[in-house]
Amino acid sequence: LQFLYFIAPHKYCFMNTLIVASAALCTAALPRGGGTCETLKDCNGAGSCVANKCVCDDVWTGDHCTDINFGKPYRCGEGGACLQDNHLGIYSTWGGGVVVGEDKKYHMYAAGFKNNCPLKTWLTNSVVVHLSSETPHGPYAIQDIAINSIGNGTEQWDGLTDHNPAPLKVGPNLYTIYYMGSNSHVAGTEVCSEPTSLKSAEGVSCPSSDPLQNLPVCNQKIGIRYSSSPNGPWKQFPSYILGPGPTGEFDDLFVTNPSAFQMRNGTIVLIYKGRSKEKSGEMLTGVATAPAWNGTYTRASPARTLNVSTNCEDAGVYFSEKMQIFRLVLHCGCNYQYAWSTDGLNWEVTTPQKPWCTVTYDNGTETFSRRERPQWFVDPETGIPSHLFTAVMPTDVHKNQSWTFAQQLLQ
């Protein structure tokens, strides 16, 4: 006897037999719960335990709600931000987040690389590009450069690069972009070379008493820009909002990869990545908070880090109003790792990593060599995530240059 699962309007799958031509959706046809449970933890914070059976929350699936319920993936040109040649000279992007403006349009802010440079120049050529679409999945068309600090001088903390943007609408006609900036005495030349002095921090110590003598990768900090319009202009605080932690902490080398959520009382929960001087090759994910988006950001005390593999990074966070649960997903190479929390400070990791670099379209599959920078788009009307955006590195399209990929989430 086969079981029939309803997974989306007009899309049906048998557990093993496809009855409509929609392989992309059928592959995701896992049960929406049903596993035996006694507590919330048994359903991995992604479902409720009702009469000793897991009932998965929106966009989660599996017997014990262990998997993101992925739906339609959009090819390059069909959705996301897969740019062609344009007047701004930005071809490659590396992940972006989306907010809805008062104009009812969908506005994406993504990392892009000037002078048509590739991803490898993220320490010298990254800017935050503004794109827009009439639909949440896109495709997104480039509009302008929202943040560009390149060439602003070594005195400015983000004068060399602006990267890893995470937009957050914090009120009517009030928009913010959290991002990473860095600087160095090494000038940004806006060419596509990657000097040895700009490469990764793997194994690098940053002992200089003058931070600008360090590699720019060692000088990463987190800042905010804000505007009354999704079209800008974007104003800047006098300085960054979060820098390296105290000596001996997990983030005393640098901080980066911000992802923020605003509670109903205005409190901001900020998830970010840090590295330490002692173990610069290991990535750890921590938590900071602020009483308001423009307040003082303070690390959680005692310091809290997620209990995940040290190759995991790029947390994307959202909050389930229905279950009052924080959820985030990180990338760990070509896998994703899910974590959840009841308070935004203390996080549970109760599921194994899941592969996600191979996606199935209606007429074939594609395998990315990298899939990173996850950001949820939560529909402001329903409060439920409808799409997940990730940065991808293709192997046979878009001149093998990175782009920002959109995938529907099934409810």
Short mmCIF file of C-alpha atoms in Angstrom, two decimals:
data_model
loop_
_atom_site.label_atom_id
_atom_site.label_comp_id
_atom_site.label_asym_id
_atom_site.label_seq_id
_atom_site.Cartn_x
_atom_site.Cartn_y
_atom_site.Cartn_z
CA LEU A 1 0.00 0.00 0.00
CA GLN A 2 1.40 3.38 -1.01
CA PHE A 3 0.76 6.61 0.88
CA LEU A 4 -0.30 9.87 -0.74
CA TYR A 5 1.03 13.14 0.61
CA PHE A 6 -0.32 16.58 -0.26
CA ILE A 7 2.70 18.86 -0.56
CA ALA A 8 1.52 21.95 -2.46
CA PRO A 9 -1.51 23.09 -4.48
CA HIS A 10 -2.00 20.72 -7.43
CA LYS A 11 1.24 18.84 -6.69
CA TYR A 12 0.87 15.29 -5.42
CA CYS A 13 3.36 12.49 -4.87
CA PHE A 14 3.16 8.90 -3.86
CA MET A 15 5.93 8.00 -1.46
CA ASN A 16 7.70 6.11 -4.23
CA THR A 17 5.64 6.84 -7.35
CA LEU A 18 5.36 10.17 -9.14
CA ILE A 19 1.83 10.88 -10.33
CA VAL A 20 2.50 14.35 -11.79
CA ALA A 21 5.49 15.60 -13.74
CA SER A 22 7.09 17.47 -10.85
CA ALA A 23 10.21 15.67 -9.72
CA ALA A 24 11.50 18.84 -8.06
CA LEU A 25 8.67 18.76 -5.53
CA CYS A 26 8.20 15.01 -5.27
CA THR A 27 11.71 14.50 -3.96
CA ALA A 28 10.73 16.59 -0.93
CA ALA A 29 7.62 14.52 -0.15
CA LEU A 30 8.51 13.45 3.35
CA PRO A 31 5.86 13.07 6.05
CA ARG A 32 4.96 16.22 7.96
CA GLY A 33 5.55 14.54 11.32
CA GLY A 34 4.12 11.39 12.86
CA GLY A 35 7.20 10.33 14.80
CA THR A 36 6.80 9.32 18.43
CA CYS A 37 7.56 12.10 20.93
CA GLU A 38 7.28 13.17 24.53
CA THR A 39 8.81 16.67 24.41
CA LEU A 40 9.51 19.55 22.05
CA LYS A 41 13.08 18.31 21.72
CA ASP A 42 11.85 15.02 20.25
CA CYS A 43 10.40 17.09 17.39
CA ASN A 44 13.63 19.12 17.11
CA GLY A 45 11.99 22.46 17.88
CA ALA A 46 10.48 22.38 14.38
CA GLY A 47 7.23 20.70 15.38
CA SER A 48 4.85 20.29 18.31
CA CYS A 49 4.38 17.08 20.26
CA VAL A 50 0.62 16.40 20.11
CA ALA A 51 -0.75 13.18 21.63
CA ASN A 52 2.79 11.78 21.55
CA LYS A 53 3.16 12.42 17.81
CA CYS A 54 5.23 15.14 16.13
CA VAL A 55 3.26 17.68 14.08
CA CYS A 56 5.68 19.73 11.98
CA ASP A 57 5.53 23.50 11.86
CA ASP A 58 5.35 25.31 8.52
CA VAL A 59 8.27 24.62 6.12
CA TRP A 60 9.54 21.59 8.10
CA THR A 61 9.14 17.93 7.29
CA GLY A 62 10.20 14.40 8.28
CA ASP A 63 8.91 12.03 10.98
CA HIS A 64 10.53 14.16 13.66
CA CYS A 65 10.59 17.44 11.67
CA THR A 66 14.29 17.19 10.88
CA ASP A 67 14.33 18.60 7.34
CA ILE A 68 13.60 21.89 5.61
CA ASN A 69 10.61 21.30 3.33
CA PHE A 70 12.18 22.56 0.12
CA GLY A 71 9.99 23.28 -2.89
CA LYS A 72 10.65 24.69 -6.32
CA PRO A 73 14.26 25.73 -7.03
CA TYR A 74 14.78 28.53 -9.55
CA ARG A 75 17.43 28.26 -12.22
CA CYS A 76 19.79 31.05 -13.16
CA GLY A 77 17.63 33.60 -14.97
CA GLU A 78 14.35 32.29 -13.52
CA GLY A 79 14.79 33.51 -9.96
CA GLY A 80 17.27 34.86 -7.44
CA ALA A 81 20.01 37.23 -8.59
CA CYS A 82 21.90 35.73 -11.53
CA LEU A 83 23.19 38.87 -13.18
CA GLN A 84 24.24 39.49 -16.73
CA ASP A 85 26.49 42.31 -17.93
CA ASN A 86 25.21 45.62 -16.55
CA HIS A 87 26.06 49.30 -16.23
CA LEU A 88 27.40 48.86 -12.68
CA GLY A 89 30.01 46.28 -13.67
CA ILE A 90 28.77 43.66 -11.20
CA TYR A 91 28.36 40.15 -12.57
CA SER A 92 28.99 37.94 -9.54
CA THR A 93 26.97 38.07 -6.30
CA TRP A 94 27.36 36.09 -3.09
CA GLY A 95 24.11 35.78 -1.17
CA GLY A 96 21.47 38.30 -0.25
CA GLY A 97 18.44 38.97 1.90
CA VAL A 98 15.06 40.40 0.93
CA VAL A 99 12.63 42.88 2.52
CA VAL A 100 9.29 44.22 1.26
CA GLY A 101 9.12 47.97 0.80
CA GLU A 102 6.19 50.33 1.23
CA ASP A 103 6.09 50.21 -2.57
CA LYS A 104 5.12 46.50 -2.25
CA LYS A 105 8.20 45.52 -4.22
CA TYR A 106 10.73 42.96 -3.04
CA HIS A 107 14.13 44.51 -2.38
CA MET A 108 17.26 42.38 -2.20
CA TYR A 109 20.62 43.46 -0.81
CA ALA A 110 23.44 41.19 -1.89
CA ALA A 111 27.22 41.13 -1.87
CA GLY A 112 28.52 41.96 -5.34
CA PHE A 113 31.99 42.48 -6.75
CA LYS A 114 32.98 45.61 -8.63
CA ASN A 115 34.76 45.66 -11.97
CA ASN A 116 33.06 42.32 -12.85
CA CYS A 117 35.41 40.61 -10.42
CA PRO A 118 34.77 37.11 -9.04
CA LEU A 119 34.08 35.96 -5.49
CA LYS A 120 37.76 35.51 -4.62
CA THR A 121 38.10 39.33 -4.44
CA TRP A 122 35.63 39.67 -1.54
CA LEU A 123 38.27 41.33 0.64
CA THR A 124 38.97 44.15 -1.82
CA ASN A 125 36.05 44.51 -4.23
CA SER A 126 32.85 43.67 -2.36
CA VAL A 127 30.01 46.18 -2.20
CA VAL A 128 26.36 45.82 -1.23
CA VAL A 129 24.14 45.91 -4.31
CA HIS A 130 20.43 46.74 -4.32
CA LEU A 131 18.15 44.69 -6.57
CA SER A 132 14.37 44.49 -6.87
CA SER A 133 11.61 42.22 -8.14
CA GLU A 134 7.82 42.10 -8.38
CA THR A 135 7.80 38.59 -6.88
CA PRO A 136 9.61 37.14 -3.84
CA HIS A 137 11.57 34.55 -5.83
CA GLY A 138 12.66 37.00 -8.54
CA PRO A 139 14.44 37.20 -10.86
CA TYR A 140 15.96 40.28 -9.24
CA ALA A 141 17.16 43.16 -11.39
CA ILE A 142 20.08 45.28 -10.27
CA GLN A 143 19.19 48.87 -9.33
CA ASP A 144 22.13 50.53 -7.65
CA ILE A 145 24.94 50.13 -5.14
CA ALA A 146 23.59 50.58 -1.62
CA ILE A 147 26.91 50.48 0.26
CA ASN A 148 30.30 51.21 -1.28
CA SER A 149 33.12 52.15 1.09
CA ILE A 150 35.93 51.11 -1.25
CA GLY A 151 38.58 53.80 -1.44
CA ASN A 152 37.28 55.79 1.54
CA GLY A 153 40.66 55.59 3.22
CA THR A 154 42.35 53.55 5.91
CA GLU A 155 40.85 55.71 8.67
CA GLN A 156 37.40 54.24 8.05
CA TRP A 157 36.79 50.83 9.63
CA ASP A 158 35.05 49.53 6.48
CA GLY A 159 37.12 51.43 3.93
CA LEU A 160 38.32 48.34 2.05
CA THR A 161 35.24 46.13 1.65
CA ASP A 162 31.53 45.80 2.45
CA HIS A 163 30.32 42.20 2.55
CA ASN A 164 27.78 39.72 3.95
CA PRO A 165 24.72 42.05 3.98
CA ALA A 166 21.64 41.05 5.99
CA PRO A 167 18.70 43.48 5.62
CA LEU A 168 16.10 43.93 8.34
CA LYS A 169 13.03 46.16 8.29
CA VAL A 170 12.73 47.52 11.83
CA GLY A 171 9.70 49.80 11.50
CA PRO A 172 7.46 51.67 9.07
CA ASN A 173 9.72 53.42 6.58
CA LEU A 174 12.79 52.27 8.49
CA TYR A 175 15.22 49.80 6.95
CA THR A 176 18.60 48.52 8.12
CA ILE A 177 21.42 46.54 6.56
CA TYR A 178 23.76 44.64 8.85
CA TYR A 179 27.07 43.91 7.15
CA MET A 180 30.77 43.13 7.56
CA GLY A 181 33.41 45.73 6.82
CA SER A 182 37.20 45.65 6.95
CA ASN A 183 40.24 47.79 6.33
CA SER A 184 44.03 47.70 6.01
CA HIS A 185 46.94 49.76 4.81
CA VAL A 186 46.66 47.55 1.73
CA ALA A 187 44.65 49.77 -0.61
CA GLY A 188 41.67 48.45 -2.54
CA THR A 189 42.62 48.69 -6.21
CA GLU A 190 39.34 47.42 -7.67
CA VAL A 191 41.20 44.98 -9.89
CA CYS A 192 40.49 41.29 -9.95
CA SER A 193 43.80 40.06 -8.61
CA GLU A 194 44.08 38.40 -5.22
CA PRO A 195 47.42 39.41 -3.65
CA THR A 196 48.89 36.92 -1.23
CA SER A 197 48.59 39.51 1.54
CA LEU A 198 44.79 39.44 1.17
CA LYS A 199 44.20 35.73 1.41
CA SER A 200 42.53 33.66 4.10
CA ALA A 201 43.22 33.87 7.82
CA GLU A 202 43.84 30.15 8.08
CA GLY A 203 46.76 29.82 10.48
CA VAL A 204 47.37 33.57 10.50
CA SER A 205 48.06 35.39 13.76
CA CYS A 206 47.39 39.11 14.00
CA PRO A 207 49.85 40.32 16.63
CA SER A 208 50.32 43.88 15.43
CA SER A 209 49.49 46.66 17.87
CA ASP A 210 48.39 48.64 14.81
CA PRO A 211 45.39 46.71 13.43
CA LEU A 212 45.84 48.28 10.00
CA GLN A 213 49.15 46.43 9.67
CA ASN A 214 47.22 43.16 9.87
CA LEU A 215 45.74 41.32 6.95
CA PRO A 216 42.31 42.77 6.09
CA VAL A 217 40.75 39.39 6.77
CA CYS A 218 41.83 39.86 10.41
CA ASN A 219 40.13 43.27 10.70
CA GLN A 220 36.53 42.24 10.04
CA LYS A 221 33.86 43.99 12.12
CA ILE A 222 30.07 44.32 11.99
CA GLY A 223 28.20 47.53 11.21
CA ILE A 224 24.77 48.90 10.28
CA ARG A 225 23.48 51.22 7.60
CA TYR A 226 19.93 52.60 7.80
CA SER A 227 17.46 54.44 5.58
CA SER A 228 13.85 55.62 5.44
CA SER A 229 13.52 54.03 2.00
CA PRO A 230 14.60 50.71 0.50
CA ASN A 231 16.11 52.82 -2.29
CA GLY A 232 18.40 54.68 0.12
CA PRO A 233 20.38 56.78 0.70
CA TRP A 234 21.96 54.68 3.47
CA LYS A 235 23.26 56.49 6.51
CA GLN A 236 26.12 55.18 8.63
CA PHE A 237 26.82 55.08 12.35
CA PRO A 238 30.05 56.79 13.45
CA SER A 239 31.63 53.37 14.01
CA TYR A 240 30.98 49.64 13.89
CA ILE A 241 28.48 48.04 16.29
CA LEU A 242 30.47 44.88 17.12
CA GLY A 243 34.21 44.32 17.02
CA PRO A 244 36.52 41.57 18.28
CA GLY A 245 35.80 40.20 21.74
CA PRO A 246 38.03 40.33 24.82
CA THR A 247 41.34 38.47 24.75
CA GLY A 248 40.82 34.75 25.21
CA GLU A 249 37.24 34.71 23.93
CA PHE A 250 36.12 32.72 20.88
CA ASP A 251 35.85 35.94 18.82
CA ASP A 252 38.96 37.89 19.88
CA LEU A 253 40.41 37.86 16.33
CA PHE A 254 37.45 39.13 14.29
CA VAL A 255 33.65 39.04 13.89
CA THR A 256 31.60 38.75 10.71
CA ASN A 257 28.50 37.19 9.05
CA PRO A 258 25.72 39.02 10.95
CA SER A 259 22.11 37.83 10.97
CA ALA A 260 19.58 39.79 13.04
CA PHE A 261 16.02 39.41 14.28
CA GLN A 262 13.86 42.05 15.95
CA MET A 263 11.56 41.00 18.80
CA ARG A 264 8.17 42.67 19.31
CA ASN A 265 9.61 44.85 22.08
CA GLY A 266 12.33 46.10 19.74
CA THR A 267 15.15 43.95 21.15
CA ILE A 268 17.59 42.75 18.52
CA VAL A 269 19.07 39.25 18.63
CA LEU A 270 22.25 39.22 16.53
CA ILE A 271 23.83 35.93 15.44
CA TYR A 272 27.38 36.23 14.12
CA LYS A 273 30.58 34.33 13.35
CA GLY A 274 33.80 34.79 15.28
CA ARG A 275 37.34 33.47 15.16
CA SER A 276 39.97 33.48 17.88
CA LYS A 277 43.66 34.30 17.74
CA GLU A 278 44.46 30.96 19.35
CA LYS A 279 42.48 28.88 16.84
CA SER A 280 42.08 31.11 13.80
CA GLY A 281 41.18 28.17 11.56
CA GLU A 282 38.01 27.37 13.54
CA MET A 283 34.70 29.14 12.99
CA LEU A 284 32.32 29.59 15.91
CA THR A 285 28.85 31.11 15.96
CA GLY A 286 27.89 33.43 18.82
CA VAL A 287 25.09 35.70 20.03
CA ALA A 288 24.83 39.41 20.87
CA THR A 289 21.81 41.53 21.76
CA ALA A 290 20.75 45.17 21.79
CA PRO A 291 17.71 46.86 23.37
CA ALA A 292 16.93 48.43 19.98
CA TRP A 293 18.40 48.33 16.49
CA ASN A 294 20.29 51.56 17.16
CA GLY A 295 21.24 50.64 20.74
CA THR A 296 24.44 49.24 22.19
CA TYR A 297 25.23 45.66 21.12
CA THR A 298 26.46 43.41 23.90
CA ARG A 299 27.77 39.86 23.70
CA ALA A 300 25.77 37.28 25.58
CA SER A 301 27.34 36.73 28.99
CA PRO A 302 28.63 34.19 29.58
CA ALA A 303 29.63 33.82 25.93
CA ARG A 304 27.42 31.41 24.07
CA THR A 305 28.44 29.51 20.96
CA LEU A 306 26.50 26.94 18.99
CA ASN A 307 27.58 23.35 19.46
CA VAL A 308 28.22 22.67 15.77
CA SER A 309 31.19 21.63 13.68
CA THR A 310 33.83 24.35 13.35
CA ASN A 311 33.43 24.27 9.56
CA CYS A 312 29.86 25.62 9.88
CA GLU A 313 29.12 29.33 9.34
CA ASP A 314 26.74 31.87 7.81
CA ALA A 315 23.79 31.54 10.17
CA GLY A 316 20.45 32.71 8.80
CA VAL A 317 17.84 33.20 11.54
CA TYR A 318 14.07 33.59 11.75
CA PHE A 319 11.41 33.36 14.48
CA SER A 320 8.30 31.17 14.37
CA GLU A 321 5.44 33.24 15.78
CA LYS A 322 3.24 30.15 15.86
CA MET A 323 5.58 28.14 18.08
CA GLN A 324 7.58 31.00 19.61
CA ILE A 325 10.83 29.34 18.54
CA PHE A 326 13.98 30.81 17.03
CA ARG A 327 15.42 28.78 14.18
CA LEU A 328 18.57 29.11 12.15
CA VAL A 329 20.41 27.25 9.46
CA LEU A 330 24.14 27.30 8.73
CA HIS A 331 26.14 25.90 5.86
CA CYS A 332 28.82 23.31 6.60
CA GLY A 333 30.52 22.81 3.26
CA CYS A 334 27.85 21.27 1.02
CA ASN A 335 25.60 20.43 3.98
CA TYR A 336 23.25 22.52 6.07
CA GLN A 337 22.97 22.40 9.85
CA TYR A 338 19.80 23.34 11.70
CA ALA A 339 19.61 24.75 15.25
CA TRP A 340 16.76 26.06 17.40
CA SER A 341 16.21 28.06 20.57
CA THR A 342 13.40 29.12 22.89
CA ASP A 343 15.09 32.38 23.92
CA GLY A 344 17.54 33.28 21.13
CA LEU A 345 20.51 32.87 23.48
CA ASN A 346 20.75 29.16 24.21
CA TRP A 347 20.67 26.97 21.12
CA GLU A 348 19.90 23.29 20.61
CA VAL A 349 21.44 21.23 17.82
CA THR A 350 19.45 17.99 17.69
CA THR A 351 19.67 16.93 14.04
CA PRO A 352 22.57 15.82 11.83
CA GLN A 353 23.83 17.83 8.88
CA LYS A 354 21.86 17.44 5.64
CA PRO A 355 23.22 17.65 2.07
CA TRP A 356 21.92 20.49 -0.13
CA CYS A 357 24.31 21.20 -3.01
CA THR A 358 22.34 19.09 -5.52
CA VAL A 359 18.97 20.54 -6.50
CA THR A 360 16.31 18.98 -8.71
CA TYR A 361 14.45 21.04 -11.27
CA ASP A 362 11.40 19.96 -13.28
CA ASN A 363 13.69 18.94 -16.13
CA GLY A 364 16.95 17.90 -14.53
CA THR A 365 19.38 18.41 -11.68
CA GLU A 366 22.24 20.75 -10.90
CA THR A 367 25.08 20.30 -8.44
CA PHE A 368 26.73 23.39 -7.00
CA SER A 369 30.33 23.24 -5.84
CA ARG A 370 29.38 25.59 -2.98
CA ARG A 371 26.08 26.60 -1.36
CA GLU A 372 26.41 29.10 1.49
CA ARG A 373 25.04 32.35 3.06
CA PRO A 374 21.44 31.17 3.79
CA GLN A 375 18.84 33.88 4.43
CA TRP A 376 15.14 33.25 5.02
CA PHE A 377 12.48 35.42 3.45
CA VAL A 378 9.55 35.59 5.87
CA ASP A 379 6.29 36.72 4.26
CA PRO A 380 5.24 39.83 6.25
CA GLU A 381 1.57 38.99 5.70
CA THR A 382 1.72 35.44 7.11
CA GLY A 383 4.84 35.50 9.28
CA ILE A 384 5.91 32.24 7.60
CA PRO A 385 9.10 31.74 5.55
CA SER A 386 8.26 31.33 1.88
CA HIS A 387 11.73 31.24 0.29
CA LEU A 388 15.34 30.60 1.20
CA PHE A 389 18.13 32.49 -0.55
CA THR A 390 21.66 31.11 -0.69
CA ALA A 391 24.93 31.97 -2.41
CA VAL A 392 25.95 29.30 -4.90
CA MET A 393 28.93 28.47 -7.05
CA PRO A 394 27.74 26.72 -10.24
CA THR A 395 29.74 24.27 -12.28
CA ASP A 396 28.32 24.80 -15.77
CA VAL A 397 26.30 28.03 -15.97
CA HIS A 398 26.84 31.79 -15.46
CA LYS A 399 30.45 31.51 -16.64
CA ASN A 400 31.04 29.42 -13.49
CA GLN A 401 30.71 32.61 -11.44
CA SER A 402 28.77 32.86 -8.18
CA TRP A 403 25.16 33.99 -7.99
CA THR A 404 22.33 34.22 -5.45
CA PHE A 405 19.94 31.28 -5.63
CA ALA A 406 16.25 31.24 -4.63
CA GLN A 407 14.26 28.20 -3.54
CA GLN A 408 10.62 27.99 -2.50
CA LEU A 409 9.70 26.57 0.90
CA LEU A 410 6.64 24.36 1.16
CA GLN A 411 4.07 25.09 3.81
#
